[in-house]
Coordinates of C-alpha atoms and ligand atoms in Angstrom, one line a residue:
M1 CA 108.1 89.2 108.5
A2 CA 106.6 87.1 111.1
V3 CA 103.2 86.7 109.3
P4 CA 100.2 87.4 111.6
I5 CA 97.8 84.1 111.9
S6 CA 94.4 84.7 110.9
T7 CA 91.9 82.4 110.1
A8 CA 88.8 82.2 107.9
A9 CA 87.0 82.5 111.0
G10 CA 88.5 86.0 111.8
L11 CA 91.8 87.0 113.6
D12 CA 93.4 85.3 116.2
A13 CA 94.1 88.0 119.0
A14 CA 96.2 86.1 121.1
A15 CA 98.9 85.7 118.6
I16 CA 98.5 89.0 116.8
R17 CA 99.4 90.2 120.6
A18 CA 102.5 88.6 120.3
D19 CA 103.9 90.6 117.8
F20 CA 103.5 93.9 119.7
P21 CA 106.4 94.4 122.6
V22 CA 104.2 96.7 124.4
L23 CA 101.4 94.9 125.4
A24 CA 103.6 93.1 127.5
E25 CA 104.3 95.9 129.4
Q26 CA 102.8 96.3 133.3
V27 CA 101.7 99.5 134.0
H28 CA 100.9 100.6 137.9
G29 CA 101.8 96.6 138.6
R30 CA 99.2 95.3 136.5
P31 CA 99.2 94.4 132.9
L32 CA 98.6 97.0 130.3
V33 CA 95.2 97.4 129.1
Y34 CA 95.6 99.4 125.8
L35 CA 92.4 101.4 124.6
D36 CA 93.7 104.9 123.6
N37 CA 94.3 103.9 119.8
A38 CA 92.3 106.3 118.5
A39 CA 95.3 108.7 119.6
T40 CA 98.0 106.2 118.4
S41 CA 98.2 102.8 117.8
Q42 CA 100.8 100.3 118.9
K43 CA 103.8 99.0 116.9
P44 CA 104.3 95.3 115.9
R45 CA 108.0 93.9 115.6
A46 CA 107.5 94.0 111.9
V47 CA 107.6 98.0 111.8
I48 CA 110.1 98.2 114.9
D49 CA 112.6 96.4 112.9
A50 CA 112.0 98.0 109.3
L51 CA 113.0 101.1 111.0
Q52 CA 115.9 99.7 113.0
T53 CA 117.2 97.9 109.8
Y54 CA 117.2 100.9 107.8
Y55 CA 119.2 103.1 110.4
E56 CA 121.5 99.9 111.3
T57 CA 122.0 98.9 107.1
Y58 CA 121.3 101.5 104.8
N59 CA 120.5 105.0 106.4
A60 CA 121.0 107.4 103.4
N61 CA 119.2 110.5 101.5
I62 CA 117.0 109.5 98.9
H63 CA 116.7 110.9 94.9
R64 CA 120.3 112.1 94.8
G65 CA 122.6 109.7 95.4
L66 CA 124.8 107.5 93.0
H67 CA 126.1 105.4 96.2
A68 CA 124.5 101.9 97.0
L69 CA 123.2 103.2 100.6
S70 CA 121.2 105.7 98.8
E71 CA 119.7 103.7 96.0
R72 CA 118.5 101.2 98.1
A73 CA 117.1 103.8 100.4
T74 CA 115.3 105.1 97.6
A75 CA 114.1 102.2 96.4
E76 CA 112.5 101.0 99.6
Y77 CA 111.0 104.6 100.1
E78 CA 109.5 104.4 96.9
D79 CA 108.5 100.7 97.1
A80 CA 106.5 102.2 100.6
R81 CA 104.5 104.4 98.5
A82 CA 103.8 101.6 96.2
R83 CA 102.5 99.6 98.9
V84 CA 100.4 102.3 100.2
A85 CA 98.8 102.9 96.9
R86 CA 97.8 99.5 96.5
F87 CA 96.4 99.3 100.0
I88 CA 94.2 102.1 99.3
N89 CA 94.0 101.1 95.5
A90 CA 94.8 104.5 94.5
A91 CA 95.0 104.3 90.4
H92 CA 98.9 105.6 90.4
S93 CA 101.5 105.7 93.4
H94 CA 102.6 109.1 92.7
E95 CA 98.9 109.9 93.9
V96 CA 100.3 109.4 97.2
I97 CA 102.2 112.4 99.1
F98 CA 104.2 111.6 102.2
T99 CA 103.2 114.3 104.6
R100 CA 103.5 114.3 108.4
G101 CA 100.4 113.4 109.2
T102 CA 96.7 113.9 108.3
T103 CA 96.8 117.5 109.7
E104 CA 99.8 118.0 107.5
A105 CA 97.7 116.4 104.6
I106 CA 94.9 118.8 105.1
N107 CA 97.0 121.8 105.1
L108 CA 98.8 121.2 101.8
V109 CA 95.2 121.0 100.5
A110 CA 93.5 124.0 101.9
R111 CA 96.7 126.2 101.3
G112 CA 98.3 124.4 98.0
W113 CA 94.6 123.7 96.3
G114 CA 92.5 126.1 98.7
D115 CA 94.4 129.5 97.7
E116 CA 93.9 128.7 94.1
H117 CA 90.6 127.5 93.9
V118 CA 88.6 129.2 96.7
G119 CA 87.9 133.1 96.8
E120 CA 85.5 135.5 97.8
G121 CA 81.9 134.4 99.0
D122 CA 82.7 130.8 98.2
E123 CA 81.5 128.1 100.4
I124 CA 83.0 124.6 102.1
L125 CA 80.9 122.2 103.2
L126 CA 81.9 120.2 106.1
T127 CA 80.0 118.6 109.8
E128 CA 80.3 119.5 113.5
M129 CA 82.1 116.3 114.2
E130 CA 85.5 117.2 112.3
H131 CA 88.4 117.1 114.5
H132 CA 89.9 120.3 114.8
S133 CA 92.4 119.3 112.0
N134 CA 89.7 119.0 109.5
L135 CA 88.4 122.5 111.0
V136 CA 90.9 124.8 111.6
P137 CA 92.5 124.7 108.1
W138 CA 89.4 125.5 106.3
Q139 CA 88.8 128.6 108.8
M140 CA 92.4 130.0 107.9
L141 CA 91.5 129.5 104.6
A142 CA 88.2 131.3 104.9
Q143 CA 89.4 134.1 106.6
R144 CA 92.4 134.3 104.0
R145 CA 90.1 134.5 100.9
G146 CA 87.1 135.7 102.1
A147 CA 85.3 132.6 101.7
S148 CA 82.6 130.9 104.8
L149 CA 82.3 127.6 106.1
R150 CA 78.6 125.9 106.0
Y151 CA 77.7 122.8 108.3
I152 CA 75.8 120.1 107.0
P153 CA 73.1 118.9 109.5
M154 CA 73.4 115.9 111.5
D155 CA 72.3 114.2 114.6
A156 CA 74.1 114.1 117.7
E157 CA 74.9 110.8 117.1
G158 CA 76.7 112.2 114.2
R159 CA 74.2 110.8 111.5
I160 CA 74.3 113.3 108.4
D161 CA 71.0 114.3 107.1
L162 CA 71.7 113.6 103.3
E163 CA 68.6 114.8 102.1
A164 CA 69.5 118.2 103.6
Y165 CA 73.2 118.0 102.6
A166 CA 72.0 118.0 98.8
R167 CA 70.2 121.0 98.9
M168 CA 73.3 123.0 100.4
F169 CA 75.2 123.3 96.9
G170 CA 75.0 126.5 95.5
P171 CA 76.9 127.8 92.4
Q172 CA 79.5 129.0 95.0
T173 CA 79.9 125.9 97.0
R174 CA 83.7 124.8 96.5
L175 CA 84.8 122.0 98.6
V176 CA 83.1 119.1 100.8
T177 CA 85.5 118.1 103.6
V178 CA 84.2 115.2 105.9
T179 CA 85.6 112.9 108.1
Q180 CA 85.1 109.3 107.3
M181 CA 84.9 107.8 110.9
S182 CA 84.2 110.7 114.1
N183 CA 87.3 110.3 116.2
V184 CA 84.5 110.7 119.6
L185 CA 81.3 109.3 118.1
G186 CA 82.9 106.5 116.2
T187 CA 80.2 107.2 113.3
I188 CA 80.8 105.9 110.2
T189 CA 79.5 108.4 107.5
P190 CA 78.4 107.4 104.3
A191 CA 81.4 108.4 102.2
A192 CA 80.2 107.2 99.2
E193 CA 76.9 108.9 98.8
I194 CA 78.6 112.3 100.2
V195 CA 81.0 112.3 97.3
Q196 CA 78.7 111.1 94.6
I197 CA 76.2 113.9 95.4
A198 CA 78.7 116.5 95.8
H199 CA 80.4 115.4 92.0
V200 CA 76.2 115.8 90.9
H201 CA 77.3 119.6 91.6
G202 CA 81.0 119.0 90.0
V203 CA 82.3 119.9 93.5
P204 CA 85.5 117.7 95.1
V205 CA 85.3 116.0 98.2
L206 CA 88.0 115.4 100.8
L207 CA 87.8 112.5 103.3
D208 CA 89.7 112.5 107.1
A209 CA 90.3 108.7 106.6
A210 CA 92.6 109.3 110.3
Q211 CA 89.9 106.8 112.0
S212 CA 88.6 104.7 109.0
I213 CA 91.6 103.6 107.0
P214 CA 93.4 101.9 109.8
H215 CA 90.1 99.9 110.8
V216 CA 88.0 99.6 107.9
P217 CA 89.1 98.6 103.9
V218 CA 89.2 102.0 101.8
N219 CA 89.2 102.1 98.0
V220 CA 89.4 105.5 97.2
Q221 CA 88.6 104.9 93.6
E222 CA 85.5 103.2 94.5
L223 CA 85.0 105.9 97.0
G224 CA 85.4 108.4 94.1
A225 CA 87.1 110.8 96.7
D226 CA 89.7 113.8 95.1
F227 CA 91.3 113.9 98.1
V228 CA 91.9 111.3 101.4
A229 CA 94.3 112.3 104.5
F230 CA 95.5 109.8 107.1
S231 CA 98.3 109.2 109.6
G232 CA 100.8 106.2 109.6
H233 CA 100.9 106.4 113.5
K234 CA 97.3 105.5 113.8
M235 CA 97.8 102.2 112.1
L236 CA 100.4 100.5 113.3
G237 CA 102.9 102.7 111.4
P238 CA 105.4 105.2 113.2
T239 CA 104.8 108.8 114.3
G240 CA 105.9 111.7 111.8
I241 CA 104.6 110.2 108.6
G242 CA 101.1 110.2 107.0
V243 CA 99.9 110.6 103.4
L244 CA 97.6 112.7 101.3
Y245 CA 95.8 110.9 98.6
G246 CA 94.8 113.0 95.6
R247 CA 93.5 112.3 92.1
E248 CA 96.0 113.0 89.5
S249 CA 94.6 116.1 88.3
F250 CA 93.9 117.1 91.6
L251 CA 97.4 117.2 92.6
D252 CA 98.9 118.5 89.4
A253 CA 96.4 121.5 90.3
M254 CA 98.1 122.3 93.2
E255 CA 100.7 124.5 94.5
P256 CA 103.5 123.3 96.5
L257 CA 103.2 124.3 100.2
F258 CA 107.1 123.7 100.9
G259 CA 109.7 125.3 98.3
G260 CA 113.0 123.8 98.5
G261 CA 115.2 120.7 97.5
S262 CA 113.8 118.0 95.5
M263 CA 110.5 119.6 94.4
I264 CA 112.1 122.0 91.9
R265 CA 112.9 121.6 87.7
V266 CA 115.0 124.5 87.3
V267 CA 115.9 126.7 89.5
Q268 CA 116.8 130.5 88.7
L269 CA 117.6 133.7 90.2
H270 CA 114.2 135.2 90.5
Q271 CA 112.1 132.3 90.0
S272 CA 111.9 128.3 89.8
S273 CA 109.7 125.8 88.2
W274 CA 108.3 122.6 89.7
T275 CA 109.2 118.7 89.2
E276 CA 106.5 116.3 88.9
L277 CA 104.2 114.6 91.2
P278 CA 104.9 113.4 93.7
Y279 CA 107.9 115.3 94.4
K280 CA 106.7 118.5 93.7
L281 CA 104.5 118.2 96.8
E282 CA 107.6 116.7 99.1
G283 CA 109.7 119.6 99.2
G284 CA 112.8 119.0 101.7
T285 CA 114.0 115.4 103.0
P286 CA 111.2 113.7 103.9
N287 CA 110.8 110.9 106.9
I288 CA 112.1 108.4 105.0
A289 CA 112.5 105.8 108.0
G290 CA 109.3 106.9 108.4
A291 CA 107.8 105.8 105.3
I292 CA 109.7 102.8 105.2
G293 CA 107.8 101.8 108.6
L294 CA 104.6 102.7 107.4
G295 CA 105.1 100.4 104.2
A296 CA 105.7 97.7 106.9
A297 CA 102.6 98.6 108.6
V298 CA 100.5 98.4 105.5
D299 CA 102.2 94.6 104.9
Y300 CA 101.2 93.6 108.2
L301 CA 97.3 94.9 108.1
Q302 CA 97.0 93.3 104.6
A303 CA 98.6 90.2 106.2
V304 CA 95.7 90.0 108.9
G305 CA 93.5 91.3 106.1
M306 CA 91.4 94.3 106.5
P307 CA 88.2 92.4 106.4
N308 CA 89.2 90.7 109.6
V309 CA 90.3 93.6 111.3
T310 CA 86.6 95.2 110.9
A311 CA 84.9 91.9 111.6
H312 CA 86.8 91.4 114.9
E313 CA 86.4 95.1 116.1
L314 CA 83.1 95.0 115.4
E315 CA 82.5 92.0 117.6
L316 CA 84.4 93.9 120.6
T317 CA 82.7 97.3 119.7
E318 CA 79.3 95.1 120.5
Y319 CA 80.4 93.5 123.2
A320 CA 81.8 97.0 124.9
L321 CA 78.6 98.9 123.8
A322 CA 76.4 96.2 125.9
L323 CA 78.6 96.1 128.8
L324 CA 79.5 99.8 129.2
S325 CA 75.2 100.4 129.1
D326 CA 74.7 97.9 131.9
V327 CA 76.5 100.4 134.0
D328 CA 74.3 102.1 135.8
G329 CA 74.5 106.4 135.4
V330 CA 76.9 105.6 132.4
R331 CA 76.1 107.5 129.2
V332 CA 77.5 106.3 125.8
F333 CA 77.9 108.4 122.9
G334 CA 77.3 107.9 119.4
P335 CA 75.5 105.4 117.2
P336 CA 74.0 102.6 119.6
D337 CA 74.2 100.2 117.1
A338 CA 77.8 99.1 116.4
T339 CA 77.3 98.4 112.6
D340 CA 76.9 102.1 112.0
R341 CA 79.8 102.8 113.5
G342 CA 83.7 102.0 114.4
G343 CA 85.4 100.9 117.7
V344 CA 85.4 104.7 119.1
I345 CA 83.5 104.6 122.3
S346 CA 82.9 107.9 124.5
F347 CA 81.2 107.7 127.2
Y348 CA 80.2 109.9 130.6
V349 CA 80.3 108.4 134.0
G350 CA 77.6 109.7 136.2
D351 CA 78.4 113.3 137.0
V352 CA 82.1 112.2 137.5
H353 CA 84.6 114.2 135.7
P354 CA 86.0 112.5 132.7
H355 CA 89.6 113.6 133.8
D356 CA 89.0 111.4 136.8
V357 CA 87.6 108.4 135.3
G358 CA 90.4 108.6 133.3
T359 CA 92.8 108.6 136.3
L360 CA 91.3 106.1 137.7
L361 CA 91.1 103.6 135.0
D362 CA 95.2 104.1 134.7
A363 CA 95.5 103.2 138.1
E364 CA 94.6 99.8 136.9
G365 CA 96.7 99.8 134.0
I366 CA 93.8 100.9 131.6
A367 CA 94.8 103.4 129.0
V368 CA 91.9 105.7 127.9
R369 CA 91.7 108.9 127.1
A370 CA 89.6 112.0 128.8
G371 CA 89.2 115.8 127.5
H372 CA 87.3 117.4 124.1
H373 CA 89.4 115.1 122.0
C374 CA 90.3 117.9 119.5
A375 CA 86.2 118.4 118.7
Q376 CA 85.4 121.3 120.7
P377 CA 82.3 122.1 118.4
L378 CA 80.9 118.7 118.7
M379 CA 81.6 118.7 122.8
R380 CA 79.3 121.6 122.7
K381 CA 76.7 120.2 120.5
L382 CA 76.7 117.1 123.0
G383 CA 76.7 119.4 126.0
V384 CA 79.9 118.4 127.7
A385 CA 82.9 119.9 128.0
A386 CA 84.8 116.2 127.7
T387 CA 84.1 113.0 127.4
A388 CA 86.0 109.8 128.6
R389 CA 87.0 107.5 125.6
A390 CA 88.1 104.0 125.0
S391 CA 89.0 103.2 121.3
L392 CA 89.8 99.4 120.5
Y393 CA 92.3 97.9 117.8
L394 CA 92.9 94.7 116.5
Y395 CA 95.1 93.4 119.6
N396 CA 92.2 93.8 122.0
T397 CA 90.4 91.3 123.6
A398 CA 86.9 90.7 125.2
A399 CA 89.1 90.1 128.1
E400 CA 90.2 93.8 128.4
V401 CA 86.6 94.9 127.4
D402 CA 85.4 93.4 130.9
C403 CA 88.3 95.1 132.5
L404 CA 87.2 98.3 131.0
A405 CA 83.7 97.5 132.4
A406 CA 84.6 96.8 135.8
G407 CA 87.0 99.8 135.8
V408 CA 84.4 102.3 134.8
A409 CA 81.9 100.3 137.6
R410 CA 84.2 100.7 139.9
A411 CA 84.8 104.6 139.1
M412 CA 81.1 104.9 139.3
A413 CA 80.8 103.5 143.1
F414 CA 84.0 105.6 144.1
F415 CA 82.2 108.5 143.3
A416 CA 78.8 107.9 144.4
Ligands
LIG1 N1 91.6 113.7 111.9 C1 90.6 112.5 112.6 C2 89.7 112.1 112.6 C3 91.7 112.7 114.0 O1 91.2 111.1 114.6 C4 92.8 113.0 114.3 C5 93.8 112.5 115.3 O2 93.2 112.2 116.6 C6 93.3 113.8 113.5 C7 92.8 114.4 112.2 C8 95.2 114.1 113.1 O3 95.8 113.7 113.0 P1 97.3 114.1 113.3 O4 97.4 114.9 114.7 O5 98.0 112.4 113.3 O6 97.5 115.0 112.0

């Protein structure tokens, strides 16, 4: 694997860009400026090569074969699990369950843990800025079990009122489930404090880390979270692979969501028993190539150094916030101080519909997202139907932020 260049002074974005083939593409005759990283990230050559090597040289099903290819595929798949476990500092690699992504990981907890532990009259605490993936599964659970959702007070910039949160706990509080970084506002939530307060009341916490783990160092043991969900495709890995981290005792107390091959110990005609973790929660043939690709993505991020990734994005976010707020008529959402947030920047340009902003920017080769970002309740709280959203990653540059700001200024002038 080519080792990406990073120095004590930070990372070398130009050298990193050379590792990402798609970044050399032209869009509508212009160099691609890819600022849709919160939706999905681009993939370095090392990840693409890992997928290709698997399919070209050792493609086989895992865990059941006695032949050489199957043994190698099994070893690489389990090695990827171990690397992901080290990346987030899980105590054991069997605390890493491979899923299709964050959505599946959260649904696995809502079904496998929630159906067992949440009942009539119980309460689940969450925020109004959750992605639909960390909202709809809990609505479904609440409807199945006669429980209810309660929303932790927060301001329009996504800052959680910790004192009010601490007062919400009662004998029927069963779970706290919050995002670690908002995919709309960029707000980084005080995850460690949220966990600490919940644990005083003996209540477990799930962190939706889909937007945080790709961008900031996350140490699950230090945070103390009981469940952490994230997606490979947002952290340089392939689509269709993600992770549910769970503390062993919690995963042990879960029922599998998928019955089938690989997750059983003994199958009889009328009943079966389950095998040990992590396989109990990974029924069926998993996304073997995806897991191996995610392992390569984790290696890449570690070679760059997660603190370098965070520092680079902080610098770019500060710059982008300054440039965008200088454009007359542009309203930027989320915390104004870049140190309270990640590089997800939602904005509104005068009275221009965000879709029109997105279309104009696309004509200049600039990829941003426009819409409700799977956060309709938050859109209502902000009083808008949609926003435009630019989101940064390790390969973005200050020159690309200049392109964005110039494009936004042109959109403003075009519709004035
Ligand atoms: N949670 C957050 C905060 C997200 O930003 C996303 C994706 O945008 C998800 C959950 C869902 O991730 P996936 O679609 O990969 O399951």
